[in-house]
PDB file of C-alpha atoms and ligand atoms in Angstrom:
ATOM      1  CA  MET A   1       0.014   0.200  -0.124  1.00  0.00           C
ATOM      2  CA  LEU A   2       0.755   4.065  -0.467  1.00  0.00           C
ATOM      3  CA  THR A   3       0.488   6.235   1.885  1.00  0.00           C
ATOM      4  CA  VAL A   4       0.250   9.980   1.194  1.00  0.00           C
ATOM      5  CA  PHE A   5       0.829  12.392   3.859  1.00  0.00           C
ATOM      6  CA  GLY A   6       1.051  15.931   3.402  1.00  0.00           C
ATOM      7  CA  SER A   7      -1.095  19.210   2.818  1.00  0.00           C
ATOM      8  CA  ILE A   8      -4.756  19.792   1.709  1.00  0.00           C
ATOM      9  CA  ALA A   9      -5.554  23.110   0.928  1.00  0.00           C
ATOM     10  CA  TYR A  10      -7.392  25.923  -0.528  1.00  0.00           C
ATOM     11  CA  ASP A  11      -4.908  27.497  -3.264  1.00  0.00           C
ATOM     12  CA  THR A  12      -5.226  31.040  -5.184  1.00  0.00           C
ATOM     13  CA  ILE A  13      -3.727  30.888  -8.041  1.00  0.00           C
ATOM     14  CA  ARG A  14      -2.576  34.144 -10.111  1.00  0.00           C
ATOM     15  CA  THR A  15      -1.856  33.606 -13.627  1.00  0.00           C
ATOM     16  CA  PRO A  16      -1.089  36.358 -15.982  1.00  0.00           C
ATOM     17  CA  THR A  17      -4.642  35.586 -17.880  1.00  0.00           C
ATOM     18  CA  LYS A  18      -6.630  33.921 -14.623  1.00  0.00           C
ATOM     19  CA  ILE A  19      -7.163  34.363 -11.179  1.00  0.00           C
ATOM     20  CA  VAL A  20      -8.660  31.308  -9.620  1.00  0.00           C
ATOM     21  CA  LYS A  21      -9.630  31.170  -6.087  1.00  0.00           C
ATOM     22  CA  ASN A  22     -10.381  28.953  -3.229  1.00  0.00           C
ATOM     23  CA  ALA A  23      -9.220  25.904  -5.858  1.00  0.00           C
ATOM     24  CA  LEU A  24      -8.789  22.746  -4.010  1.00  0.00           C
ATOM     25  CA  GLY A  25      -4.932  22.017  -3.857  1.00  0.00           C
ATOM     26  CA  GLY A  26      -2.553  21.000  -0.942  1.00  0.00           C
ATOM     27  CA  ALA A  27       0.873  18.577  -2.287  1.00  0.00           C
ATOM     28  CA  ALA A  28      -0.761  16.041  -0.714  1.00  0.00           C
ATOM     29  CA  THR A  29      -3.990  16.749  -2.959  1.00  0.00           C
ATOM     30  CA  TYR A  30      -1.689  16.716  -6.002  1.00  0.00           C
ATOM     31  CA  ALA A  31       0.466  13.745  -5.282  1.00  0.00           C
ATOM     32  CA  ALA A  32      -2.265  11.339  -4.079  1.00  0.00           C
ATOM     33  CA  ILE A  33      -4.742  12.184  -7.143  1.00  0.00           C
ATOM     34  CA  SER A  34      -1.598  11.374  -9.518  1.00  0.00           C
ATOM     35  CA  ALA A  35      -0.484   8.393  -7.812  1.00  0.00           C
ATOM     36  CA  SER A  36      -4.103   7.235  -7.723  1.00  0.00           C
ATOM     37  CA  PHE A  37      -3.760   6.324 -11.320  1.00  0.00           C
ATOM     38  CA  PHE A  38      -1.148   2.929 -10.700  1.00  0.00           C
ATOM     39  CA  VAL A  39      -2.819   2.559  -6.728  1.00  0.00           C
ATOM     40  CA  LYS A  40      -4.984   3.700  -4.029  1.00  0.00           C
ATOM     41  CA  PRO A  41      -3.318   5.218  -2.157  1.00  0.00           C
ATOM     42  CA  GLY A  42      -4.064   6.297   1.682  1.00  0.00           C
ATOM     43  CA  LEU A  43      -4.316  10.108   2.380  1.00  0.00           C
ATOM     44  CA  ILE A  44      -3.199  11.264   5.491  1.00  0.00           C
ATOM     45  CA  GLY A  45      -3.910  15.075   6.183  1.00  0.00           C
ATOM     46  CA  VAL A  46      -6.546  17.911   8.036  1.00  0.00           C
ATOM     47  CA  VAL A  47      -8.826  20.286   6.698  1.00  0.00           C
ATOM     48  CA  GLY A  48     -11.390  22.656   8.623  1.00  0.00           C
ATOM     49  CA  LYS A  49     -14.382  22.996   8.370  1.00  0.00           C
ATOM     50  CA  ASP A  50     -14.811  25.341   5.535  1.00  0.00           C
ATOM     51  CA  PHE A  51     -13.674  22.383   2.940  1.00  0.00           C
ATOM     52  CA  PRO A  52     -16.937  21.830   1.429  1.00  0.00           C
ATOM     53  CA  LYS A  53     -18.322  18.498   0.229  1.00  0.00           C
ATOM     54  CA  SER A  54     -17.463  18.855  -3.395  1.00  0.00           C
ATOM     55  CA  TYR A  55     -14.176  18.671  -2.343  1.00  0.00           C
ATOM     56  CA  GLN A  56     -14.461  16.194  -0.028  1.00  0.00           C
ATOM     57  CA  ASN A  57     -15.916  13.452  -3.194  1.00  0.00           C
ATOM     58  CA  ILE A  58     -13.175  14.376  -5.372  1.00  0.00           C
ATOM     59  CA  LEU A  59     -10.808  13.047  -3.124  1.00  0.00           C
ATOM     60  CA  GLU A  60     -12.853   9.948  -2.330  1.00  0.00           C
ATOM     61  CA  ARG A  61     -13.103   9.573  -5.799  1.00  0.00           C
ATOM     62  CA  PHE A  62      -9.468   8.676  -6.147  1.00  0.00           C
ATOM     63  CA  VAL A  63      -8.179   8.148  -2.723  1.00  0.00           C
ATOM     64  CA  ASP A  64      -8.720   6.719   0.701  1.00  0.00           C
ATOM     65  CA  THR A  65      -9.645   9.048   3.249  1.00  0.00           C
ATOM     66  CA  ARG A  66      -9.920   7.361   6.195  1.00  0.00           C
ATOM     67  CA  GLY A  67      -6.693   9.706   7.216  1.00  0.00           C
ATOM     68  CA  VAL A  68      -8.197  12.804   6.340  1.00  0.00           C
ATOM     69  CA  VAL A  69      -9.175  14.470   9.513  1.00  0.00           C
ATOM     70  CA  HIS A  70     -12.227  17.352   9.648  1.00  0.00           C
ATOM     71  CA  ALA A  71     -10.748  19.856  12.637  1.00  0.00           C
ATOM     72  CA  LYS A  72     -12.038  22.896  14.091  1.00  0.00           C
ATOM     73  CA  GLY A  73     -10.704  25.986  12.504  1.00  0.00           C
ATOM     74  CA  LYS A  74      -9.930  26.590   8.645  1.00  0.00           C
ATOM     75  CA  THR A  75      -8.043  24.509   5.979  1.00  0.00           C
ATOM     76  CA  PHE A  76      -4.326  25.430   4.854  1.00  0.00           C
ATOM     77  CA  ARG A  77      -4.220  28.406   2.418  1.00  0.00           C
ATOM     78  CA  TYR A  78      -2.039  29.325  -0.248  1.00  0.00           C
ATOM     79  CA  ASP A  79      -1.797  32.010  -2.627  1.00  0.00           C
ATOM     80  CA  GLY A  80       0.600  32.372  -5.413  1.00  0.00           C
ATOM     81  CA  SER A  81       1.603  34.667  -8.061  1.00  0.00           C
ATOM     82  CA  TYR A  82       3.378  33.435 -11.651  1.00  0.00           C
ATOM     83  CA  ASP A  83       4.994  35.821 -13.884  1.00  0.00           C
ATOM     84  CA  SER A  84       4.357  35.822 -17.385  1.00  0.00           C
ATOM     85  CA  THR A  85       6.729  32.884 -18.337  1.00  0.00           C
ATOM     86  CA  LEU A  86       4.480  30.780 -15.670  1.00  0.00           C
ATOM     87  CA  SER A  87       8.330  29.645 -14.791  1.00  0.00           C
ATOM     88  CA  LEU A  88       8.478  31.960 -11.704  1.00  0.00           C
ATOM     89  CA  ARG A  89       6.026  31.624  -8.717  1.00  0.00           C
ATOM     90  CA  THR A  90       6.071  34.011  -5.819  1.00  0.00           C
ATOM     91  CA  THR A  91       4.334  33.056  -2.729  1.00  0.00           C
ATOM     92  CA  ASN A  92       2.070  36.091  -1.756  1.00  0.00           C
ATOM     93  CA  LYS A  93       0.706  34.223   1.163  1.00  0.00           C
ATOM     94  CA  THR A  94       1.307  31.035   3.316  1.00  0.00           C
ATOM     95  CA  GLU A  95      -1.448  30.624   5.942  1.00  0.00           C
ATOM     96  CA  LEU A  96      -0.663  27.202   8.005  1.00  0.00           C
ATOM     97  CA  ASN A  97      -4.704  27.234   9.913  1.00  0.00           C
ATOM     98  CA  VAL A  98      -5.552  23.908  10.926  1.00  0.00           C
ATOM     99  CA  LEU A  99      -2.120  22.342   9.837  1.00  0.00           C
ATOM    100  CA  LYS A 100      -0.624  24.260  12.368  1.00  0.00           C
ATOM    101  CA  ASP A 101      -1.140  22.440  15.551  1.00  0.00           C
ATOM    102  CA  PHE A 102      -1.706  19.172  13.588  1.00  0.00           C
ATOM    103  CA  LYS A 103      -1.000  16.035  15.637  1.00  0.00           C
ATOM    104  CA  PRO A 104      -1.241  13.562  12.581  1.00  0.00           C
ATOM    105  CA  VAL A 105      -2.097   9.926  13.612  1.00  0.00           C
ATOM    106  CA  VAL A 106      -1.956   6.661  10.681  1.00  0.00           C
ATOM    107  CA  PRO A 107      -4.582   4.808  10.459  1.00  0.00           C
ATOM    108  CA  GLU A 108      -3.960   1.088  11.721  1.00  0.00           C
ATOM    109  CA  GLU A 109      -5.366   0.105   8.185  1.00  0.00           C
ATOM    110  CA  TYR A 110      -2.478   2.025   6.643  1.00  0.00           C
ATOM    111  CA  ARG A 111       0.255   0.965   9.038  1.00  0.00           C
ATOM    112  CA  LYS A 112       1.589  -1.556   7.258  1.00  0.00           C
ATOM    113  CA  SER A 113       2.288   0.980   3.779  1.00  0.00           C
ATOM    114  CA  GLU A 114       5.402  -0.275   1.704  1.00  0.00           C
ATOM    115  CA  PHE A 115       5.419   2.793  -0.036  1.00  0.00           C
ATOM    116  CA  VAL A 116       5.107   6.384   2.456  1.00  0.00           C
ATOM    117  CA  TYR A 117       4.764   9.419   0.446  1.00  0.00           C
ATOM    118  CA  LEU A 118       5.575  12.880   2.917  1.00  0.00           C
ATOM    119  CA  ALA A 119       4.611  15.646   0.807  1.00  0.00           C
ATOM    120  CA  ASN A 120       4.678  18.996   1.235  1.00  0.00           C
ATOM    121  CA  ASN A 121       4.374  19.232   5.160  1.00  0.00           C
ATOM    122  CA  ASP A 122       5.674  20.778   8.472  1.00  0.00           C
ATOM    123  CA  PRO A 123       8.879  18.593   8.669  1.00  0.00           C
ATOM    124  CA  THR A 124       8.817  17.791  11.970  1.00  0.00           C
ATOM    125  CA  GLN A 125       5.260  16.164  11.862  1.00  0.00           C
ATOM    126  CA  ASN A 126       6.690  14.423   8.429  1.00  0.00           C
ATOM    127  CA  THR A 127       9.661  12.868  10.310  1.00  0.00           C
ATOM    128  CA  ARG A 128       7.366  12.065  13.445  1.00  0.00           C
ATOM    129  CA  ILE A 129       4.797  10.402  11.149  1.00  0.00           C
ATOM    130  CA  ILE A 130       7.042   8.395   9.272  1.00  0.00           C
ATOM    131  CA  LYS A 131       8.121   6.260  12.372  1.00  0.00           C
ATOM    132  CA  GLU A 132       4.576   5.359  12.953  1.00  0.00           C
ATOM    133  CA  PHE A 133       4.607   2.796   9.825  1.00  0.00           C
ATOM    134  CA  ASP A 134       5.915  -0.969  10.634  1.00  0.00           C
ATOM    135  CA  ASN A 135       7.288  -1.872   7.642  1.00  0.00           C
ATOM    136  CA  VAL A 136       8.622   0.739   4.801  1.00  0.00           C
ATOM    137  CA  LYS A 137      10.010  -0.191   2.118  1.00  0.00           C
ATOM    138  CA  PHE A 138      10.589   3.049   0.443  1.00  0.00           C
ATOM    139  CA  SER A 139      10.045   6.668   1.679  1.00  0.00           C
ATOM    140  CA  MET A 140      10.564   9.979   0.021  1.00  0.00           C
ATOM    141  CA  CYS A 141      10.039  13.671   0.862  1.00  0.00           C
ATOM    142  CA  ASP A 142       9.643  16.888  -0.569  1.00  0.00           C
ATOM    143  CA  THR A 143      10.189  20.316   0.567  1.00  0.00           C
ATOM    144  CA  ILE A 144       9.343  24.139   0.075  1.00  0.00           C
ATOM    145  CA  GLU A 145      11.149  27.448   0.484  1.00  0.00           C
ATOM    146  CA  PHE A 146       8.711  28.263   3.091  1.00  0.00           C
ATOM    147  CA  TRP A 147      10.038  25.098   5.223  1.00  0.00           C
ATOM    148  CA  ILE A 148      13.521  25.851   4.241  1.00  0.00           C
ATOM    149  CA  SER A 149      13.364  29.589   5.619  1.00  0.00           C
ATOM    150  CA  SER A 150      11.710  28.831   8.741  1.00  0.00           C
ATOM    151  CA  LYS A 151      12.751  25.158  10.050  1.00  0.00           C
ATOM    152  CA  LYS A 152      15.836  24.323   7.755  1.00  0.00           C
ATOM    153  CA  ASP A 153      16.946  21.777  10.518  1.00  0.00           C
ATOM    154  CA  ASP A 154      14.147  19.939  10.586  1.00  0.00           C
ATOM    155  CA  VAL A 155      13.928  19.912   7.209  1.00  0.00           C
ATOM    156  CA  ILE A 156      17.577  18.394   6.902  1.00  0.00           C
ATOM    157  CA  LYS A 157      16.509  15.794   9.911  1.00  0.00           C
ATOM    158  CA  MET A 158      13.483  14.848   8.117  1.00  0.00           C
ATOM    159  CA  MET A 159      15.664  14.614   4.521  1.00  0.00           C
ATOM    160  CA  GLY A 160      17.914  11.899   6.836  1.00  0.00           C
ATOM    161  CA  SER A 161      14.808   9.587   7.618  1.00  0.00           C
ATOM    162  CA  VAL A 162      13.825   8.600   4.076  1.00  0.00           C
ATOM    163  CA  ASP A 163      15.255   6.893   1.378  1.00  0.00           C
ATOM    164  CA  SER A 164      14.816   9.927  -0.975  1.00  0.00           C
ATOM    165  CA  VAL A 165      14.229  13.299  -1.855  1.00  0.00           C
ATOM    166  CA  VAL A 166      12.384  15.115  -4.244  1.00  0.00           C
ATOM    167  CA  ILE A 167      13.013  18.910  -4.668  1.00  0.00           C
ATOM    168  CA  ASN A 168      12.895  21.602  -7.230  1.00  0.00           C
ATOM    169  CA  ASP A 169      16.115  23.041  -8.183  1.00  0.00           C
ATOM    170  CA  GLU A 170      15.503  26.331  -6.874  1.00  0.00           C
ATOM    171  CA  GLU A 171      14.749  25.030  -3.658  1.00  0.00           C
ATOM    172  CA  ALA A 172      17.609  22.665  -3.454  1.00  0.00           C
ATOM    173  CA  LYS A 173      20.094  25.321  -3.989  1.00  0.00           C
ATOM    174  CA  LEU A 174      18.671  27.450  -1.312  1.00  0.00           C
ATOM    175  CA  LEU A 175      18.748  24.652   0.897  1.00  0.00           C
ATOM    176  CA  THR A 176      22.112  23.273   0.326  1.00  0.00           C
ATOM    177  CA  LYS A 177      23.677  27.056  -0.559  1.00  0.00           C
ATOM    178  CA  THR A 178      25.024  25.790  -4.179  1.00  0.00           C
ATOM    179  CA  HIS A 179      24.021  26.724  -7.460  1.00  0.00           C
ATOM    180  CA  ASN A 180      25.590  23.217  -8.707  1.00  0.00           C
ATOM    181  CA  LEU A 181      22.825  20.521  -8.761  1.00  0.00           C
ATOM    182  CA  ILE A 182      25.540  17.723  -8.462  1.00  0.00           C
ATOM    183  CA  LYS A 183      26.846  19.256  -5.662  1.00  0.00           C
ATOM    184  CA  ALA A 184      23.351  20.322  -3.904  1.00  0.00           C
ATOM    185  CA  ALA A 185      22.262  16.679  -4.477  1.00  0.00           C
ATOM    186  CA  LYS A 186      25.877  15.339  -2.959  1.00  0.00           C
ATOM    187  CA  LYS A 187      24.483  17.267   0.032  1.00  0.00           C
ATOM    188  CA  ILE A 188      21.286  16.182   0.538  1.00  0.00           C
ATOM    189  CA  MET A 189      22.592  12.574   0.311  1.00  0.00           C
ATOM    190  CA  GLU A 190      25.391  13.217   2.990  1.00  0.00           C
ATOM    191  CA  TRP A 191      22.256  14.227   5.313  1.00  0.00           C
ATOM    192  CA  GLY A 192      21.087  10.426   4.713  1.00  0.00           C
ATOM    193  CA  THR A 193      18.928   9.891   2.088  1.00  0.00           C
ATOM    194  CA  LYS A 194      19.983   7.393  -0.413  1.00  0.00           C
ATOM    195  CA  TYR A 195      18.417   9.234  -3.770  1.00  0.00           C
ATOM    196  CA  VAL A 196      17.779  12.659  -4.993  1.00  0.00           C
ATOM    197  CA  ILE A 197      15.648  13.976  -7.524  1.00  0.00           C
ATOM    198  CA  ILE A 198      15.774  17.162  -8.505  1.00  0.00           C
ATOM    199  CA  LYS A 199      12.841  18.781 -11.024  1.00  0.00           C
ATOM    200  CA  LYS A 200      13.482  21.183 -12.870  1.00  0.00           C
ATOM    201  CA  GLY A 201      10.282  22.221 -14.149  1.00  0.00           C
ATOM    202  CA  GLU A 202       9.974  22.396 -18.066  1.00  0.00           C
ATOM    203  CA  HIS A 203      13.787  20.808 -18.249  1.00  0.00           C
ATOM    204  CA  GLY A 204      12.692  17.419 -16.533  1.00  0.00           C
ATOM    205  CA  SER A 205      14.283  16.020 -13.785  1.00  0.00           C
ATOM    206  CA  LEU A 206      17.705  14.528 -12.597  1.00  0.00           C
ATOM    207  CA  LEU A 207      17.797  11.234 -10.494  1.00  0.00           C
ATOM    208  CA  PHE A 208      20.967  10.752  -7.943  1.00  0.00           C
ATOM    209  CA  TYR A 209      21.720   7.359  -6.715  1.00  0.00           C
ATOM    210  CA  ASP A 210      25.808   7.219  -5.542  1.00  0.00           C
ATOM    211  CA  ASP A 211      27.767   8.755  -8.380  1.00  0.00           C
ATOM    212  CA  VAL A 212      24.662   7.769 -11.027  1.00  0.00           C
ATOM    213  CA  ILE A 213      22.660  10.442 -12.673  1.00  0.00           C
ATOM    214  CA  PHE A 214      20.203   9.367 -14.878  1.00  0.00           C
ATOM    215  CA  SER A 215      18.283  12.515 -16.520  1.00  0.00           C
ATOM    216  CA  SER A 216      14.997  12.513 -17.788  1.00  0.00           C
ATOM    217  CA  PRO A 217      13.685  15.352 -20.082  1.00  0.00           C
ATOM    218  CA  ALA A 218      10.288  16.995 -19.531  1.00  0.00           C
ATOM    219  CA  PHE A 219       7.316  15.618 -21.599  1.00  0.00           C
ATOM    220  CA  SER A 220       7.793  19.149 -24.342  1.00  0.00           C
ATOM    221  CA  MET A 221       4.296  20.995 -23.884  1.00  0.00           C
ATOM    222  CA  GLU A 222       3.375  23.857 -26.153  1.00  0.00           C
ATOM    223  CA  ASP A 223       0.304  25.154 -23.910  1.00  0.00           C
ATOM    224  CA  ILE A 224       0.929  25.534 -20.006  1.00  0.00           C
ATOM    225  CA  VAL A 225      -1.801  26.757 -18.505  1.00  0.00           C
ATOM    226  CA  ASP A 226      -1.157  26.762 -14.914  1.00  0.00           C
ATOM    227  CA  PRO A 227       1.848  24.778 -13.185  1.00  0.00           C
ATOM    228  CA  THR A 228       0.962  24.733  -9.714  1.00  0.00           C
ATOM    229  CA  GLY A 229       1.135  21.133  -8.280  1.00  0.00           C
ATOM    230  CA  ALA A 230       3.001  19.468 -11.154  1.00  0.00           C
ATOM    231  CA  GLY A 231       5.852  18.896  -8.832  1.00  0.00           C
ATOM    232  CA  ASP A 232       3.513  16.622  -6.546  1.00  0.00           C
ATOM    233  CA  SER A 233       1.825  15.396  -9.313  1.00  0.00           C
ATOM    234  CA  PHE A 234       5.642  14.251 -10.300  1.00  0.00           C
ATOM    235  CA  ALA A 235       6.049  12.941  -7.413  1.00  0.00           C
ATOM    236  CA  GLY A 236       3.014  10.827  -7.107  1.00  0.00           C
ATOM    237  CA  GLY A 237       3.188   9.521 -10.393  1.00  0.00           C
ATOM    238  CA  MET A 238       6.587   8.283  -9.316  1.00  0.00           C
ATOM    239  CA  ILE A 239       6.119   7.085  -5.922  1.00  0.00           C
ATOM    240  CA  GLY A 240       2.529   5.655  -7.265  1.00  0.00           C
ATOM    241  CA  TYR A 241       4.188   3.701 -10.370  1.00  0.00           C
ATOM    242  CA  LEU A 242       6.915   2.204  -7.626  1.00  0.00           C
ATOM    243  CA  SER A 243       4.597   0.786  -5.107  1.00  0.00           C
ATOM    244  CA  SER A 244       2.634  -0.765  -8.229  1.00  0.00           C
ATOM    245  CA  LYS A 245       5.341  -2.557  -9.189  1.00  0.00           C
ATOM    246  CA  ASN A 246       6.050  -3.198  -5.427  1.00  0.00           C
ATOM    247  CA  SER A 247       9.782  -2.996  -6.393  1.00  0.00           C
ATOM    248  CA  THR A 248      12.653  -0.483  -5.418  1.00  0.00           C
ATOM    249  CA  LYS A 249      15.308  -1.840  -8.193  1.00  0.00           C
ATOM    250  CA  MET A 250      17.003   1.020  -9.758  1.00  0.00           C
ATOM    251  CA  ALA A 251      15.370   0.048 -13.228  1.00  0.00           C
ATOM    252  CA  THR A 252      12.098   0.808 -12.090  1.00  0.00           C
ATOM    253  CA  ILE A 253      13.017   3.720 -10.095  1.00  0.00           C
ATOM    254  CA  ARG A 254      14.178   5.267 -13.202  1.00  0.00           C
ATOM    255  CA  GLU A 255      11.133   4.336 -14.923  1.00  0.00           C
ATOM    256  CA  ALA A 256       9.087   5.810 -11.740  1.00  0.00           C
ATOM    257  CA  ALA A 257      10.958   9.370 -12.597  1.00  0.00           C
ATOM    258  CA  VAL A 258       9.573   8.798 -16.655  1.00  0.00           C
ATOM    259  CA  TYR A 259       6.265   8.426 -14.995  1.00  0.00           C
ATOM    260  CA  GLY A 260       6.836  11.403 -13.154  1.00  0.00           C
ATOM    261  CA  ASN A 261       7.349  13.545 -15.877  1.00  0.00           C
ATOM    262  CA  ILE A 262       4.329  12.679 -17.490  1.00  0.00           C
ATOM    263  CA  MET A 263       2.148  13.162 -14.418  1.00  0.00           C
ATOM    264  CA  GLY A 264       3.626  16.500 -13.772  1.00  0.00           C
ATOM    265  CA  SER A 265       3.013  17.365 -17.745  1.00  0.00           C
ATOM    266  CA  PHE A 266      -0.538  16.625 -17.215  1.00  0.00           C
ATOM    267  CA  ALA A 267      -0.918  18.814 -14.239  1.00  0.00           C
ATOM    268  CA  VAL A 268       0.412  21.704 -16.173  1.00  0.00           C
ATOM    269  CA  GLU A 269      -2.590  21.877 -18.786  1.00  0.00           C
ATOM    270  CA  LYS A 270      -5.947  22.985 -16.347  1.00  0.00           C
ATOM    271  CA  TYR A 271      -6.321  24.901 -13.657  1.00  0.00           C
ATOM    272  CA  GLY A 272      -5.690  23.287 -10.069  1.00  0.00           C
ATOM    273  CA  VAL A 273      -6.311  19.588  -9.955  1.00  0.00           C
ATOM    274  CA  TYR A 274      -8.236  19.137 -12.723  1.00  0.00           C
ATOM    275  CA  GLY A 275      -5.434  18.816 -15.296  1.00  0.00           C
ATOM    276  CA  ILE A 276      -5.272  15.053 -13.080  1.00  0.00           C
ATOM    277  CA  THR A 277      -8.533  14.600 -12.246  1.00  0.00           C
ATOM    278  CA  GLY A 278      -9.613  14.388 -15.862  1.00  0.00           C
ATOM    279  CA  LEU A 279      -7.370  11.405 -17.119  1.00  0.00           C
ATOM    280  CA  LYS A 280      -7.724   8.178 -17.825  1.00  0.00           C
ATOM    281  CA  LYS A 281      -5.304   5.364 -17.540  1.00  0.00           C
ATOM    282  CA  PRO A 282      -4.942   5.203 -21.429  1.00  0.00           C
ATOM    283  CA  ASP A 283      -4.083   8.849 -21.819  1.00  0.00           C
ATOM    284  CA  ILE A 284      -0.813   8.137 -19.124  1.00  0.00           C
ATOM    285  CA  LYS A 285      -0.187   5.156 -21.787  1.00  0.00           C
ATOM    286  CA  LYS A 286      -0.532   6.728 -24.686  1.00  0.00           C
ATOM    287  CA  ARG A 287       1.720  10.097 -23.417  1.00  0.00           C
ATOM    288  CA  PHE A 288       4.231   7.137 -22.059  1.00  0.00           C
ATOM    289  CA  ASP A 289       4.688   5.701 -25.283  1.00  0.00           C
ATOM    290  CA  ARG A 290       5.041   9.089 -26.882  1.00  0.00           C
ATOM    291  CA  TYR A 291       7.850  10.143 -24.616  1.00  0.00           C
ATOM    292  CA  LYS A 292       9.862   6.911 -25.141  1.00  0.00           C
ATOM    293  CA  LYS A 293       9.779   8.066 -29.217  1.00  0.00           C
ATOM    294  CA  MET A 294      10.567  11.332 -28.311  1.00  0.00           C
ATOM    295  CA  VAL A 295      13.676  10.464 -25.699  1.00  0.00           C
ATOM    296  CA  HIS A 296      14.687   7.403 -28.193  1.00  0.00           C
ATOM    297  CA  PHE A 297      18.171   7.804 -30.448  1.00  0.00           C
TER     298      PHE A 297
HETATM  299  P1  AMP B 301       3.666  22.911  -6.208  1.00  0.00           P
HETATM  300  O1  AMP B 301       2.933  23.233  -7.749  1.00  0.00           O
HETATM  301  O2  AMP B 301       4.270  21.480  -6.754  1.00  0.00           O
HETATM  302  O3  AMP B 301       5.073  23.244  -5.778  1.00  0.00           O
HETATM  303  O4  AMP B 301       2.794  22.615  -4.931  1.00  0.00           O
HETATM  304  C1  AMP B 301       1.923  23.307  -4.974  1.00  0.00           C
HETATM  305  C2  AMP B 301       0.834  23.047  -3.716  1.00  0.00           C
HETATM  306  O5  AMP B 301       1.529  23.065  -2.755  1.00  0.00           O
HETATM  307  C3  AMP B 301      -0.053  24.166  -3.759  1.00  0.00           C
HETATM  308  O6  AMP B 301      -0.973  23.604  -3.806  1.00  0.00           O
HETATM  309  C4  AMP B 301       0.110  24.360  -2.099  1.00  0.00           C
HETATM  310  O7  AMP B 301      -1.305  24.457  -1.546  1.00  0.00           O
HETATM  311  C5  AMP B 301       1.049  23.584  -1.490  1.00  0.00           C
HETATM  312  N1  AMP B 301       1.597  24.434  -0.667  1.00  0.00           N
HETATM  313  C6  AMP B 301       2.506  25.550  -1.206  1.00  0.00           C
HETATM  314  N2  AMP B 301       2.562  25.935   0.112  1.00  0.00           N
HETATM  315  C7  AMP B 301       2.678  24.768   1.179  1.00  0.00           C
HETATM  316  C8  AMP B 301       3.855  25.232   2.108  1.00  0.00           C
HETATM  317  N3  AMP B 301       4.427  25.687   3.046  1.00  0.00           N
HETATM  318  N4  AMP B 301       3.330  23.433   2.703  1.00  0.00           N
HETATM  319  C9  AMP B 301       2.504  22.703   2.640  1.00  0.00           C
HETATM  320  N5  AMP B 301       1.980  22.707   1.030  1.00  0.00           N
HETATM  321  C10 AMP B 301       1.891  23.993   0.757  1.00  0.00           C
END
């Protein structure tokens, strides 16, 4: 089984052409929905009393929601603006709300999960929750500038408690204080994780393991609408695929990174989660086959 833990959010997304307010978002939301095309993940997270039934219904369509807690207070809120190239995002506001004092509990049914993804979230909560699983074969975490700036030591500790770290290039540079991605990955590995996957947005990803580097391009897209959640969809696709194969072999991890790129490419095609919620499994297979042709030489 795969469990995904992290933020479930109300997002405000500002692109040069449109502003979408109170969209269903959150790192765990994107990751779990993306993973659901490979396995049925269990989701752990917290929402407030303002979380609408319609959003709960979307989650229920894709994932096991027994780990989603409805707490008193407001749902976590994120507000971000993109520049005209859609590749640079500025965070306008992060309101932790119910996420702030959340004490996550792993439902009994999820405890035996062999695959665990700690999506973007308070690193202290992430480090605590990973210890609650009995039988983890492969764990992975992500982080974001907000946590690097506010809880850097905890982010480093979290990274040392998982098998793999997936992080975007700018955040990897910020965290390790280096501009070179190889140096950044090596530094993150020194903290205790075995694999580092650096996401480079429209430029794909780099997977590091020992002294191996596996580079996979992004699926080239002509029309990008909203990049929000692309990184989370990448991670969800990657760990969802690994979980479906119940394997942590290097060859499977490489394939999983390709599925990550494919899922990220769907996420950017529509605002909010709708780039991935509208998908059918054959769409993924078709894009995977086109990707294979694209990189073949
Ligand atoms: P991405 O575009 O993949 O970097 O992820 C964007 C998602 O991460 C949005 O849906 C946000 O709700 C969520 N998010 C943004 N900031 C944070 C944060 N500080 N902690 C947890 N989740 C966050």
